[in-house]
CSV table of C-alpha atoms in Angstrom, one decimal:
chain,number,residue,atom,x,y,z
A,1180,MET,CA,39.4,15.3,-98.7
A,1181,ASN,CA,37.9,17.6,-96.3
A,1182,ALA,CA,35.0,15.7,-97.1
A,1183,SER,CA,36.8,12.5,-96.7
A,1184,SER,CA,37.8,13.5,-93.0
A,1185,SER,CA,34.8,15.1,-91.6
A,1186,SER,CA,33.1,11.6,-92.6
A,1187,ASN,CA,35.6,9.9,-90.8
A,1188,ASP,CA,35.0,11.6,-88.2
A,1189,ASP,CA,31.1,11.3,-88.5
A,1190,GLU,CA,32.3,7.6,-88.4
A,1191,SER,CA,34.3,7.1,-85.1
A,1192,GLN,CA,31.6,9.5,-83.2
A,1193,GLU,CA,29.1,6.7,-84.1
A,1194,GLU,CA,31.1,4.1,-82.9
A,1195,LEU,CA,31.8,6.3,-79.8
A,1196,GLN,CA,28.4,6.6,-79.1
A,1197,ASN,CA,27.6,2.9,-79.5
A,1198,GLU,CA,30.5,1.8,-77.0
A,1199,ILE,CA,28.9,4.0,-74.4
A,1200,ALA,CA,25.2,3.0,-75.3
A,1201,GLU,CA,26.9,-0.7,-75.0
A,1202,LEU,CA,28.6,0.6,-71.6
A,1203,GLU,CA,26.1,1.7,-69.9
A,1204,ASP,CA,23.9,-1.0,-70.7
A,1205,ARG,CA,26.7,-3.4,-69.3
A,1206,LEU,CA,26.8,-1.1,-65.9
A,1207,ARG,CA,22.9,-1.7,-65.6
A,1208,LYS,CA,23.2,-4.9,-65.6
A,1209,ALA,CA,25.9,-5.5,-63.4
A,1210,LYS,CA,23.6,-3.1,-60.8
A,1211,GLN,CA,20.7,-5.4,-61.5
A,1212,ARG,CA,22.9,-8.3,-60.3
A,1213,LEU,CA,24.7,-6.8,-57.7
A,1214,LEU,CA,21.0,-6.1,-56.3
A,1215,GLU,CA,19.3,-9.4,-56.6
A,1216,SER,CA,22.7,-11.2,-55.2
A,1217,LYS,CA,21.8,-8.4,-51.7
A,1218,ALA,CA,18.2,-9.2,-51.4
A,1219,PRO,CA,17.3,-12.1,-48.9
A,1220,PRO,CA,16.7,-15.7,-50.2
A,1221,PRO,CA,12.9,-16.1,-50.8
A,1222,PRO,CA,11.3,-18.7,-48.3
A,1223,PRO,CA,10.9,-22.3,-49.0
A,1224,PRO,CA,8.0,-23.7,-50.4
A,1225,PRO,CA,5.7,-25.7,-47.9
A,1226,PRO,CA,6.4,-29.6,-48.9
A,1227,LEU,CA,3.6,-31.1,-50.6
A,1228,SER,CA,4.3,-34.5,-50.1
A,1229,PRO,CA,1.6,-37.0,-48.9
A,1230,SER,CA,3.3,-37.1,-45.4
A,1231,ALA,CA,1.7,-33.4,-45.0
A,1232,SER,CA,-2.2,-34.8,-44.6
A,1233,SER,CA,-0.4,-37.6,-42.0
A,1234,PRO,CA,-1.7,-38.1,-38.6
A,1235,LEU,CA,1.6,-37.2,-37.3
A,1236,HIS,CA,2.4,-34.2,-39.1
A,1237,ARG,CA,-1.1,-32.9,-37.8
A,1238,HIS,CA,-0.3,-33.3,-34.1
A,1239,ARG,CA,3.1,-32.0,-34.6
A,1240,HIS,CA,1.3,-29.0,-36.5
A,1241,GLN,CA,-0.6,-28.4,-33.6
A,1242,LEU,CA,1.8,-28.9,-30.7
A,1243,GLN,CA,3.7,-25.9,-32.8
A,1244,ILE,CA,0.6,-23.5,-32.6
A,1245,PRO,CA,0.3,-22.5,-29.0
A,1246,HIS,CA,3.5,-21.1,-29.3
A,1247,SER,CA,3.2,-18.8,-32.2
A,1248,LEU,CA,-0.7,-17.4,-31.1
A,1249,PRO,CA,-1.3,-15.2,-28.1
A,1250,HIS,CA,-2.5,-16.5,-24.7
A,1251,ASN,CA,-6.1,-17.4,-23.9
A,1252,PRO,CA,-7.9,-13.8,-23.9
A,1253,HIS,CA,-10.0,-15.2,-21.4
A,1254,GLN,CA,-7.5,-15.3,-19.4
A,1255,GLN,CA,-6.3,-12.4,-20.5
A,1256,GLN,CA,-9.3,-10.8,-19.8
A,1257,GLN,CA,-9.5,-12.2,-16.2
A,1258,GLN,CA,-5.7,-10.4,-15.7
A,1259,GLN,CA,-6.1,-7.4,-17.1
A,1260,GLN,CA,-9.4,-6.8,-15.1
A,1261,GLN,CA,-7.3,-7.8,-11.7
A,1262,GLN,CA,-4.6,-5.3,-12.4
A,1263,GLN,CA,-7.2,-3.0,-13.1
A,1264,LYS,CA,-9.1,-3.3,-9.4
A,1265,GLN,CA,-5.5,-3.3,-8.1
A,1266,HIS,CA,-5.5,0.5,-9.3
A,1267,HIS,CA,-8.0,1.2,-8.7
A,1268,ASN,CA,-8.2,0.5,-5.0
A,1269,LEU,CA,-4.4,1.4,-4.7
A,1270,LEU,CA,-6.3,5.0,-5.5
A,1271,LEU,CA,-8.6,4.7,-3.7
A,1272,LEU,CA,-6.5,4.2,-0.7
A,1273,SER,CA,-4.3,6.9,-1.3
A,1274,ASP,CA,-6.9,9.4,-2.0
A,1275,SER,CA,-6.5,12.2,0.5
A,1276,ALA,CA,-10.1,12.8,0.7
A,1277,LEU,CA,-10.5,9.1,2.4
A,1278,PRO,CA,-11.8,9.9,5.8
A,1279,LEU,CA,-9.1,9.2,7.8
A,1280,GLY,CA,-8.5,12.6,9.8
A,1281,SER,CA,-5.2,13.0,8.6
A,1282,PHE,CA,-5.6,16.6,7.8
A,1283,ALA,CA,-6.1,17.4,12.1
A,1284,PHE,CA,-2.8,16.4,13.0
A,1285,SER,CA,0.7,17.8,12.1
A,1286,SER,CA,3.0,15.1,13.2
A,1287,GLY,CA,4.8,17.6,15.6
A,1288,PHE,CA,5.4,19.9,13.6
A,1289,GLU,CA,3.0,22.9,14.8
A,1290,SER,CA,5.0,22.2,18.1
A,1291,TYR,CA,8.2,22.2,16.2
A,1292,ARG,CA,7.7,25.7,14.5
A,1293,ALA,CA,6.9,27.0,18.1
A,1294,HIS,CA,9.9,26.1,20.1
A,1295,ALA,CA,12.5,26.8,17.4
A,1296,ARG,CA,14.2,29.9,16.1
A,1297,ALA,CA,12.4,32.2,13.2
A,1298,SER,CA,14.6,30.9,10.8
A,1299,ARG,CA,13.7,27.6,11.1
A,1300,SER,CA,10.4,28.1,10.1
A,1301,THR,CA,11.6,28.8,6.3
A,1302,PRO,CA,10.1,26.4,3.4
A,1303,ARG,CA,14.2,25.6,3.1
A,1304,SER,CA,14.4,24.3,6.4
A,1305,PHE,CA,11.6,22.4,6.2
A,1306,GLU,CA,12.9,20.4,2.9
A,1307,VAL,CA,15.8,20.1,4.1
A,1308,GLY,CA,15.4,20.1,7.7
A,1309,PHE,CA,12.2,18.9,9.4
A,1310,LEU,CA,10.8,16.7,6.6
A,1311,PRO,CA,13.4,14.6,6.0
A,1312,LEU,CA,14.2,13.9,9.7
A,1313,SER,CA,10.1,13.3,10.2
A,1314,VAL,CA,10.1,10.5,7.4
A,1315,ALA,CA,12.6,8.9,8.5
A,1316,SER,CA,11.4,8.4,11.8
A,1317,PHE,CA,7.7,7.6,11.0
A,1318,ALA,CA,9.4,4.9,8.8
A,1319,ALA,CA,11.7,3.0,11.4
A,1320,THR,CA,8.4,3.5,13.8
A,1321,SER,CA,5.7,3.1,11.6
A,1322,LEU,CA,6.5,0.6,8.4
A,1323,PRO,CA,7.9,-2.1,9.8
A,1324,PHE,CA,4.3,-3.1,11.7
A,1325,MET,CA,2.5,-2.2,8.5
A,1326,LEU,CA,4.7,-4.6,6.5
A,1327,ALA,CA,4.0,-6.9,9.4
A,1328,GLY,CA,0.4,-6.7,8.8
A,1329,TYR,CA,0.6,-7.4,5.6
A,1330,ARG,CA,2.9,-10.5,5.3
A,1331,ASP,CA,0.9,-12.1,9.1
A,1332,PRO,CA,-2.6,-11.0,8.8
A,1333,GLY,CA,-3.4,-13.5,11.9
A,1334,SER,CA,-0.7,-10.8,14.0
A,1335,LEU,CA,-3.5,-8.3,13.9
A,1336,ALA,CA,-6.3,-10.6,14.5
A,1337,SER,CA,-4.4,-12.3,17.7
A,1338,GLY,CA,-4.2,-8.6,19.2
A,1339,VAL,CA,-0.1,-9.2,18.7
A,1340,LEU,CA,0.5,-6.4,16.8
A,1341,ASP,CA,-1.4,-3.8,17.7
A,1342,ASP,CA,-0.4,-4.4,22.0
A,1343,ALA,CA,3.6,-4.5,20.1
A,1344,CYS,CA,2.6,-0.9,18.6
A,1345,ASP,CA,1.1,0.1,21.0
A,1346,ALA,CA,4.3,-0.5,23.6
A,1347,ALA,CA,6.6,0.6,21.1
A,1348,THR,CA,4.9,4.6,20.3
A,1349,ILE,CA,5.5,5.7,24.1
A,1350,CYS,CA,4.4,9.3,23.3
A,1351,ALA,CA,0.7,10.0,24.2
A,1352,VAL,CA,0.1,12.5,21.6
A,1353,ALA,CA,1.4,10.6,19.0
A,1354,ARG,CA,-0.5,7.3,20.3
A,1355,ARG,CA,-3.5,9.2,20.3
A,1356,ALA,CA,-3.6,10.4,16.6
A,1357,SER,CA,-2.4,6.4,15.5
A,1358,VAL,CA,-5.3,5.2,17.6
A,1359,ALA,CA,-8.1,7.7,16.2
A,1360,GLN,CA,-6.7,7.4,12.2
A,1361,GLY,CA,-6.2,3.1,12.9
A,1362,ARG,CA,-10.1,3.7,14.4
A,1363,ALA,CA,-11.2,5.9,11.5
A,1364,LEU,CA,-9.8,2.9,9.1
A,1365,LEU,CA,-11.0,-0.1,10.3
A,1366,GLY,CA,-14.7,2.0,10.4
A,1367,VAL,CA,-14.0,2.5,6.3
A,1368,TRP,CA,-12.9,-0.5,5.8
A,1369,GLU,CA,-16.9,-2.3,7.5
A,1370,LYS,CA,-18.7,0.1,6.3
A,1371,SER,CA,-17.4,0.6,2.8
A,1372,PHE,CA,-14.3,-1.3,1.2
A,1373,VAL,CA,-15.0,-4.9,2.9
A,1374,GLY,CA,-18.4,-4.4,-0.3
A,1375,ALA,CA,-15.7,-4.4,-3.0
A,1376,VAL,CA,-13.9,-7.2,-1.9
A,1377,GLY,CA,-16.5,-9.4,-2.3
A,1378,ALA,CA,-14.8,-12.3,0.1
A,1379,GLY,CA,-15.7,-12.8,3.8
A,1380,GLY,CA,-18.8,-11.9,4.7
A,1381,GLY,CA,-19.6,-8.4,4.8
A,1382,GLY,CA,-18.9,-5.8,7.9
A,1383,GLY,CA,-20.1,-5.7,10.9
A,1384,GLY,CA,-21.8,-2.2,10.9
A,1385,GLY,CA,-18.5,0.1,11.4
A,1386,MET,CA,-16.8,1.4,14.7
A,1387,GLY,CA,-19.6,3.9,15.7
A,1388,ARG,CA,-23.2,3.1,17.2
A,1389,GLY,CA,-25.0,1.4,14.9
A,1390,GLY,CA,-22.4,-1.8,15.0
A,1391,GLY,CA,-24.1,-4.8,15.2
A,1392,GLY,CA,-23.4,-8.0,16.8
A,1393,ASP,CA,-20.8,-8.1,20.5
A,1394,GLY,CA,-17.9,-10.4,18.1
A,1395,VAL,CA,-19.0,-13.8,19.9
A,1396,THR,CA,-21.4,-15.0,17.3
A,1397,ASP,CA,-19.0,-13.8,14.6
A,1398,GLU,CA,-15.9,-15.8,16.1
A,1399,ARG,CA,-18.0,-19.2,16.6
A,1400,GLY,CA,-18.5,-18.2,12.7
A,1401,ASP,CA,-14.8,-18.7,12.4
A,1402,GLU,CA,-14.3,-21.6,14.1
A,1403,GLU,CA,-16.9,-23.2,12.2
A,1404,GLU,CA,-15.5,-22.6,8.7
A,1405,GLY,CA,-11.8,-23.0,9.7
A,1406,GLN,CA,-8.9,-21.0,11.1
A,1407,ASP,CA,-6.6,-19.4,7.9
A,1408,ASP,CA,-4.2,-16.9,9.3
A,1409,ASP,CA,-3.9,-15.5,5.8
A,1410,ASP,CA,-7.4,-14.4,4.7
A,1411,PRO,CA,-6.9,-10.6,5.7
A,1412,VAL,CA,-10.8,-10.2,5.8
A,1413,ARG,CA,-11.2,-12.7,8.3
A,1414,ALA,CA,-8.5,-11.1,10.2
A,1415,LEU,CA,-10.2,-7.9,9.7
A,1416,LYS,CA,-13.1,-9.1,10.8
A,1417,GLN,CA,-12.1,-10.8,13.8
A,1418,PHE,CA,-9.8,-7.7,14.8
A,1419,ALA,CA,-12.6,-5.4,14.2
A,1420,ALA,CA,-14.9,-7.8,17.1
A,1421,LEU,CA,-12.3,-7.4,19.3
A,1422,VAL,CA,-11.9,-3.4,19.2
A,1423,ARG,CA,-15.5,-3.8,19.8
A,1424,LEU,CA,-15.4,-5.9,22.9
A,1425,SER,CA,-12.7,-4.0,24.3
A,1426,SER,CA,-14.9,-0.7,23.4
A,1427,SER,CA,-18.1,-2.0,25.3
A,1428,ASN,CA,-15.5,-3.0,28.5
A,1429,SER,CA,-13.8,0.2,28.7
A,1430,SER,CA,-17.3,1.9,28.4
A,1431,ALA,CA,-19.2,-0.7,31.3
A,1432,ALA,CA,-16.4,0.5,33.5
A,1433,VAL,CA,-16.0,3.8,32.8
A,1434,ALA,CA,-20.5,3.6,33.8
A,1435,ALA,CA,-19.6,2.1,36.8
A,1436,ALA,CA,-16.8,4.5,38.0
A,1437,THR,CA,-19.0,7.3,37.6
A,1438,ALA,CA,-22.4,5.8,38.9
A,1439,ARG,CA,-20.1,5.2,42.2
A,1440,ARG,CA,-18.8,8.3,42.1
A,1441,ARG,CA,-22.5,9.4,42.2
A,1442,GLY,CA,-23.3,7.4,45.4
A,1443,ALA,CA,-25.9,4.9,43.6
A,1444,ALA,CA,-26.4,2.3,46.0
A,1445,ALA,CA,-28.1,0.3,43.3
A,1446,ALA,CA,-24.3,0.3,41.2
A,1447,ALA,CA,-22.2,-0.2,44.3
A,1448,ALA,CA,-24.0,-3.8,45.5
A,1449,ALA,CA,-23.5,-4.8,41.4
A,1450,ALA,CA,-20.0,-4.4,41.6
A,1451,ALA,CA,-19.5,-5.5,45.2
A,1452,ALA,CA,-21.4,-8.6,44.1
A,1453,ASP,CA,-19.3,-8.5,41.1
A,1454,LEU,CA,-16.3,-8.6,42.9
A,1455,ARG,CA,-16.7,-11.3,45.8
A,1456,ARG,CA,-17.5,-13.3,41.9
A,1457,ASP,CA,-14.2,-12.6,40.7
A,1458,ASN,CA,-12.9,-13.9,44.0
A,1459,ASP,CA,-14.4,-16.5,44.6
A,1460,GLU,CA,-13.3,-17.0,40.9
A,1461,ASP,CA,-9.7,-16.5,41.9
A,1462,GLU,CA,-10.1,-19.2,44.6
A,1463,ASP,CA,-11.2,-22.0,42.1
A,1464,GLU,CA,-8.4,-21.4,40.0
A,1465,ASP,CA,-6.4,-24.4,42.2
A,1466,GLU,CA,-8.8,-26.7,42.3
A,1467,ASP,CA,-9.4,-26.3,38.7
A,1468,GLU,CA,-6.1,-26.2,36.6
A,1469,ASP,CA,-7.7,-26.0,33.5
A,1470,GLU,CA,-8.8,-22.6,33.7
A,1471,ASP,CA,-6.1,-21.5,33.2
A,1472,ASP,CA,-6.2,-22.1,29.7
A,1473,ILE,CA,-9.1,-20.2,28.1
A,1474,PRO,CA,-8.1,-17.0,26.9
A,1475,HIS,CA,-9.0,-13.7,27.6
A,1476,PRO,CA,-10.2,-10.7,25.9
A,1477,GLN,CA,-7.4,-8.1,26.0
A,1478,ALA,CA,-7.7,-4.3,25.1
A,1479,ALA,CA,-7.0,-3.6,21.6
A,1480,SER,CA,-5.9,0.2,20.3
A,1481,ALA,CA,-6.4,-0.2,16.2
A,1482,HIS,CA,-3.0,1.5,15.9
A,1483,PHE,CA,-3.2,2.8,12.2
A,1484,ALA,CA,-0.1,1.5,10.9
A,1485,PRO,CA,-0.8,-2.3,11.0
A,1486,LEU,CA,-4.4,-2.1,10.4
A,1487,PHE,CA,-3.2,-0.1,6.7
A,1488,GLY,CA,-1.2,-3.2,5.7
A,1489,VAL,CA,-4.5,-5.4,6.6
A,1490,VAL,CA,-6.5,-3.6,4.5
A,1491,ALA,CA,-3.5,-2.8,1.7
A,1492,ARG,CA,-3.8,-7.1,1.5
A,1493,ALA,CA,-7.1,-7.4,1.8
A,1494,LEU,CA,-7.5,-5.3,-1.6
A,1495,GLY,CA,-5.0,-6.9,-3.2
A,1496,ILE,CA,-2.1,-4.0,-3.4
A,1497,PRO,CA,1.1,-5.3,-4.0
A,1498,ALA,CA,3.5,-4.7,-0.7
A,1499,PRO,CA,6.0,-2.8,-2.8
A,1500,GLN,CA,3.5,-0.3,-3.6
A,1501,ALA,CA,1.1,-0.5,-0.3
A,1502,ALA,CA,4.5,0.7,1.0
A,1503,TYR,CA,5.2,3.7,-1.0
A,1504,VAL,CA,1.7,4.9,-0.8
A,1505,PHE,CA,1.9,4.7,3.0
A,1506,VAL,CA,5.3,6.8,3.2
A,1507,LEU,CA,3.9,8.6,0.8
A,1508,GLY,CA,1.0,9.5,2.5
A,1509,TYR,CA,2.6,10.4,5.6
A,1510,VAL,CA,4.5,12.9,3.3
A,1511,ARG,CA,1.7,14.4,2.0
A,1512,ALA,CA,0.0,15.0,4.9
A,1513,LEU,CA,3.2,16.5,6.6
A,1514,THR,CA,4.0,19.2,3.5
A,1515,SER,CA,-0.2,19.9,4.1
A,1516,ALA,CA,0.1,20.8,8.1
A,1517,ALA,CA,3.2,22.7,6.8
A,1518,MET,CA,1.0,24.8,3.9
A,1519,ARG,CA,-1.7,25.3,6.6
A,1520,ALA,CA,0.1,26.7,8.9
A,1521,GLY,CA,1.8,29.5,6.4
A,1522,VAL,CA,5.3,27.9,5.9
A,1523,PHE,CA,4.7,28.3,1.9
A,1524,GLY,CA,1.6,28.0,-0.8
A,1525,PRO,CA,0.0,25.5,-2.1
A,1526,PHE,CA,2.2,25.6,-5.1
A,1527,GLN,CA,5.3,25.4,-3.6
A,1528,ALA,CA,3.5,22.4,-1.7
A,1529,GLN,CA,3.1,20.6,-4.5
A,1530,ARG,CA,6.6,21.6,-5.7
A,1531,ILE,CA,7.7,19.9,-3.0
A,1532,LEU,CA,6.0,16.5,-3.6
A,1533,ALA,CA,6.8,16.3,-6.9
A,1534,GLY,CA,10.4,16.5,-6.6
A,1535,ASP,CA,13.5,14.7,-6.7
A,1536,ARG,CA,14.1,15.0,-2.9
A,1537,ALA,CA,10.8,13.6,-1.6
A,1538,ARG,CA,10.7,10.9,-4.2
A,1539,GLY,CA,13.9,9.8,-2.8
A,1540,LEU,CA,12.9,9.9,0.8
A,1541,VAL,CA,10.3,7.9,0.5
A,1542,ALA,CA,12.0,4.9,-1.6
A,1543,ALA,CA,15.0,5.2,0.5
A,1544,ALA,CA,12.9,4.7,3.7
A,1545,ILE,CA,11.1,1.4,1.7
A,1546,ALA,CA,14.2,0.2,1.3
A,1547,ARG,CA,15.7,0.6,4.4
A,1548,GLU,CA,13.1,-0.3,6.6
A,1549,TRP,CA,12.1,-4.0,4.5
A,1550,ASP,CA,13.3,-6.4,6.2
A,1551,THR,CA,12.8,-4.5,9.3
A,1552,PRO,CA,11.1,-6.6,12.2
A,1553,PHE,CA,8.5,-4.9,14.2
A,1554,GLU,CA,10.2,-6.0,17.6
A,1555,ARG,CA,12.7,-4.0,16.4
A,1556,ALA,CA,11.1,-1.1,15.5
A,1557,GLY,CA,10.9,2.0,17.6
A,1558,GLN,CA,11.9,6.3,17.3
A,1559,THR,CA,15.0,7.3,15.4
A,1560,ALA,CA,14.5,10.8,16.7
A,1561,PRO,CA,13.6,11.1,20.4
A,1562,ALA,CA,13.2,15.0,19.9
A,1563,LEU,CA,10.4,14.2,17.6
A,1564,ASP,CA,8.4,13.5,20.5
A,1565,LEU,CA,9.3,15.7,22.5
A,1566,TRP,CA,8.0,18.2,20.4
A,1567,ALA,CA,4.7,16.2,19.9
A,1568,GLY,CA,4.4,15.9,23.5
A,1569,ARG,CA,5.2,19.6,23.8
A,1570,HIS,CA,1.6,20.6,21.8
A,1571,GLU,CA,-0.4,20.2,24.4
A,1572,VAL,CA,0.8,23.4,26.5
A,1573,LEU,CA,1.2,25.4,23.3
A,1574,TYR,CA,-1.3,28.7,23.8
A,1575,SER,CA,-3.1,28.1,20.3
A,1576,LYS,CA,-2.7,25.6,18.2
A,1577,ILE,CA,-5.1,24.5,14.6
A,1578,PHE,CA,-4.2,21.2,14.9
A,1579,ASN,CA,-4.9,18.2,17.7
A,1580,SER,CA,-1.8,16.8,17.5
């Protein structure tokens, strides 16, 4: 009986194993079907009908090709080269080694430090006190002229923008610094940058003694080529001729005054002859009314802000980036002046420039003055003009202004 029961147990175990194997096989097949149901359907095969070779089908296929292919490689290469050129010129214009003489000016900080209390000459007071005040003042007085020069280069060529900037700059010390930097920038343009632009002719020899021409031939050539008020290269060329003409007239006036003081009879006679000729011309004005329409050359100061805007446009730099470099350059020059004055060291100066506060000051200044017309530009902190004006009476100083 024991033998029969053991045989029955073996048969039942074998049946159970077979049943388990069958269930496992069914489970495996069910999992396979589940995976197949979740997989994405294969793409349909392309039609092989004879109409696929018809001209209409080929035309539709050709029309769909530009949407699936990238842009023209030649156009992409031109765009990349243009972007590289803009980026390259932006770095050149923002370089601290650009020979503008900015290191010689403290923007009133040296005088502020001499007249302020000792507690105001700390790094903290500079970062949270003088720097925001000075940046806001600079943006209100200079940024509208820079943007106006960028947007309308012809206003610089006619001298309107430069005259307005000269009238808006009340402080004589600030005016002298702006003119010095502006003439330096104009010299850099004529001697270095104009050749890289490759449009509108070459430089006229700069602002020094090597400047060629008196501006008359250039203006006549511009009239023959046709006037284009939006061409920054031509505007800079015309304005440089105006500055050279103003400088030559000023030099002649100074030489005549010196000769008269020395008692030179020939110079006095020449001056008298010029005076008689001017009086004769004044008497003839009533007889000939057409002479009133003849434009007479005006003195050009060559302020820095409008020149920077026109040069930035001539170099192909976008307006927002040009404005940012313009204000950031002022922040950098002011921080450098504080460092050289001994307020803090070079590492803390870089920390200030790299911090969120300086970046926020630049962005806020540009956003605030972006739409301000140059007619409304003016000083927002009169104390800065007072400090800058008092710089000349300091007992000892390391900056020009």
